[in-house]
Amino acid sequence: MADLALKSIHKSYGSVEVIKGIDLDIGHGEFVVFVGPSGCGKSTLLRMIAGLEEITSGELYIGEKLCNNMEPRDRGIAMVFQSYALYPHMSVYDNVGFGLKLAKAPKEERDRKIREAARILQMEHLLERRPSQLSGGQRQRVAIGRAIVREPEVFLFDEPLSNLDAALRVDMRMELSKLHQQLGATMIYVTHDQVEAMTLADKIVVLNNGEVQQTGAPIDLYKNPANLFVAGFIGSPKMNLSPVIAGEVSGSRIALGGEGLEQLSYAFDGHRQKPGDRLTLGIRPHALKISETGPVKGKVDLVERLGNETIINFRLGNGEQWLAVVDGDAPIGRGGAVAFSVAESDIMLFDENGENVRCLVSAVDGEI
Amino acid sequence: MIALRRYGLTVIAVFSTVIIFIVPFLFIVLTAIKDRTEAARLDFSWPTNFPVWENFWTVISTRNFMLVTAYINSTLITVGAVTLLVILAAMVGYVRQRRKGWWNGLVDFLVLAGLMMPPAVVPTIWLLQEIGLFATLHGMVFIQVAYNLSFCIILYRAFIATIPRELDEAAIIDGARPLDVFFRVILPLLKPVTVTVIVVQSVTIFNDFVNPLYYLPGNQNVTVQLTLYNFQSQFSTAYNLLFMNILLVTIPPLIVFLFYNRQIVAGMTAGAVKG
Amino acid sequence: MMAMSSSATASNAPLTKRQRTSPYPTWFFLPAAIIYGVLFLFPTFSSIYFSLTRWTLFDSTFIGLDNFAQFFREPFLIQGVINTIIFALVTCTLKVVFGLGLAVLLTSDIRMRALLRSIVFFPVLVSAVGVGIAFTAMMHPTRGIINIALDLVGISGPGWLTNPALAIYSVALVEVWRGVGLATVIFIAGIMSIPQDYYEAARIDGASAWERFCYITLPLSRPATVTVIILSFIHGLRNFELVWAMTRGGPGFASDVLASVIYKQYQAGFYGLSTAGNVVLFVLIALMAIPLYIYLNRREGHQ
């Protein structure tokens, strides 16, 4: 049974540190997605797990074994690459069976496993072809088949869908999900696409600048982002963010000042904020509801009607661009004034360091 | 107007090529099929009789079929050296391209030196004598490998740069050890450049004159190019035979060129665009 | 290896000390390095010592710089050095000029381009000795077809290989004939890599054919020019086959080049002197080709 443990993993190229100490536990059978912008170190981290990159310091356990100095072939992993990396000079059959051949598996066993993988991936009819004769989606299947026959304890995926067109990507996403259920193996998946992350993951690890920003179930990350980076990265369209200044504090409420943001107040139970603090307000576009008396007021710049929903681009009193996504076809015209209400639970507040105030509060509560 | 210009250019191009490049070859062929007296006139005329077979046989059988021995020797040297060159140069080009290390600068310098510097002949002869390789065919094979490595490494390195590293990594994950990665994944993918290396090096080594002259003395070790040199004095009055010999020596490269024109040109111009 | 082990010790060490092997083992260099090191590098370095000796292959007596002194005292040896430089300069210049001209012609819109390219290139693949013998016959002062052809147009041809002042230039011309095909295909590759857009833009701007050549073809095929210059210059300095096949360095020593001097001294048993000639050739190449290489490549970098 393979669970993974990463303990204070570091990676440096010369004096440049690209992975700055990552601690992570991955349970057996989990589907974990590493997500982050390009250059955040997610692929490097995956390649360190695979054994394609040296671990500068820290410890990597797969199962109970310390794997830092173990060859990739001994780690019980298989990997699917972004470019698929199929061997161009071998047939699909030989591509899938190459690992078994290297392991000197008997011919009958090899044949059985290759055909079994082909059956799971519904590509029995492709076995005799060369990679150059396959479409993008078929190549993808072969690459996954090559991983399956190794019967690994951990599957590693490095942006496997980014070379496919949009429609195929959705299909393959669902197939990967099914495959995960079918095989029950641990899967680690790297992507820069937050939609892929949200739909596939049991657990998302958001990375930026070589550090873990937040780890958690997709919906937790959406509802309760730990900081401004996660808030901005998860969710589409992006969360609206505006600087505000904490106003009067009365009882357990704080009033937030800002042009176009009248009478907005926020419940808090800590004692961290005081009047005059500079904070960042975050409200998701989907959380805004049209309401004439609502506290969020602005002027409409552009209305995009998609039928099932309407995306309203509007400008706050201080000139900032916000988005609202409302259900159905809202009767809003360009240039008109608009006002939105927002449920208090949908208001997010980030302190000067970009940390979510609510998270901090609960952390403080935890201490007491 | 444009058509006329095109026509004019074509005429100039064809005319000058024929005069400059074809006439010498025609001269070789014509002389080779003349009889001795006509050939001695050295003129550019149609032969009156065609002792082709006779000339051919005389050249072949001279000095106890020296030319046949020479063909065998040249073939052995060429095949041996090219085989070694393909494997050794591909190995160097592969690791040099894939792996960073302090040695990279040194490798590049040695490759460049091997490309530019002439060998130090007399010390090489002395060395070959010391290690028992002087005047032996396998010694000649190793010499050809040493002298032609640089060129092959450059070709291989440039080609390997176009093979995605993910392929190596996929093989490593699949459990391939370094030798498996190289011999089962990379080397088969190098086929296009290997064809180029084989063709270009075969012609180069087959045509080589200087190195056999120094390192392969003796009649039983004679190579094709050396027969020309030997016959030049022996046939000094029999131009027809000398030119028949030239013709016979030129045929293998000509055949190779007819089939692998593209690869030869590609190999010899490699790097020209990059500098 | 160095980089890896140093980074491993710098970190808080992994528990298992076993170093992982790189998938790109450095021993892949080894077979090539041994052959190259033993048969090329070692003789090259030992030549520096042997050039300072009187040498019989069995034993050598150190005589300091005597061989080099002799080299620059004997007129026929100096002649060899001068001829080598002349030969390299003449062949290099002519190959660039004719190679570029042929390349422009053979990339222009004419018929039978592919065939003509093959014909121009083919002499590169013919044995130099064969070419030398054939041209020796064609350059015969009275019966050779070149002079007969010149007679037809009223020019009395010179003794190409018999005139001491002319012999080295005649051999150089043959070398140009033999090697211009390589220069041409390199130039063709360079010209073909120039995007056609530039020519169309220039044409729209009203540039004439000559202007297009000067302002587009010439500067943009510079990498090819650099390659041709370096290749043919070094080739020129090292040339042996043609000189040997055509004149044996004669008449007298009039067309001797360094490579033929080396061979002659070797045949005569002056091994130390021959090796000194080899060292002179190294130095000549190092002094002329390496600065040329650096200069041409640096200018390119500044563009």
Coordinates of C-alpha atoms in Angstrom, one line a residue, chain A residues 51 53-54 56-59 66 68-72 75, chain C residues 4 7-8 11-21:
Chain A
G51 CA 13.3 10.2 -9.5
E53 CA 15.5 15.1 -10.6
E54 CA 17.8 14.8 -7.6
T56 CA 18.6 18.6 -2.9
S57 CA 17.5 18.0 0.7
G58 CA 14.6 16.5 2.6
E59 CA 13.1 13.1 2.5
L66 CA 13.0 6.2 1.7
N68 CA 15.8 9.8 -2.2
N69 CA 18.5 7.7 -3.8
M70 CA 16.4 5.0 -5.4
E71 CA 16.3 4.6 -9.1
P72 CA 13.0 5.5 -10.8
R75 CA 10.1 3.3 -6.9
Chain C
M4 CA 26.1 16.2 -7.8
S7 CA 25.2 19.4 -3.7
A8 CA 24.5 16.2 -1.7
S11 CA 22.4 19.4 2.1
N12 CA 21.4 17.7 5.3
A13 CA 22.6 14.3 4.0
P14 CA 20.2 11.7 2.8
L15 CA 20.2 8.6 4.9
T16 CA 21.4 6.2 2.3
K17 CA 24.8 7.2 1.0
R18 CA 24.5 5.3 -2.3
Q19 CA 24.9 7.8 -5.1
R20 CA 22.4 7.4 -7.9
T21 CA 23.9 6.8 -11.3

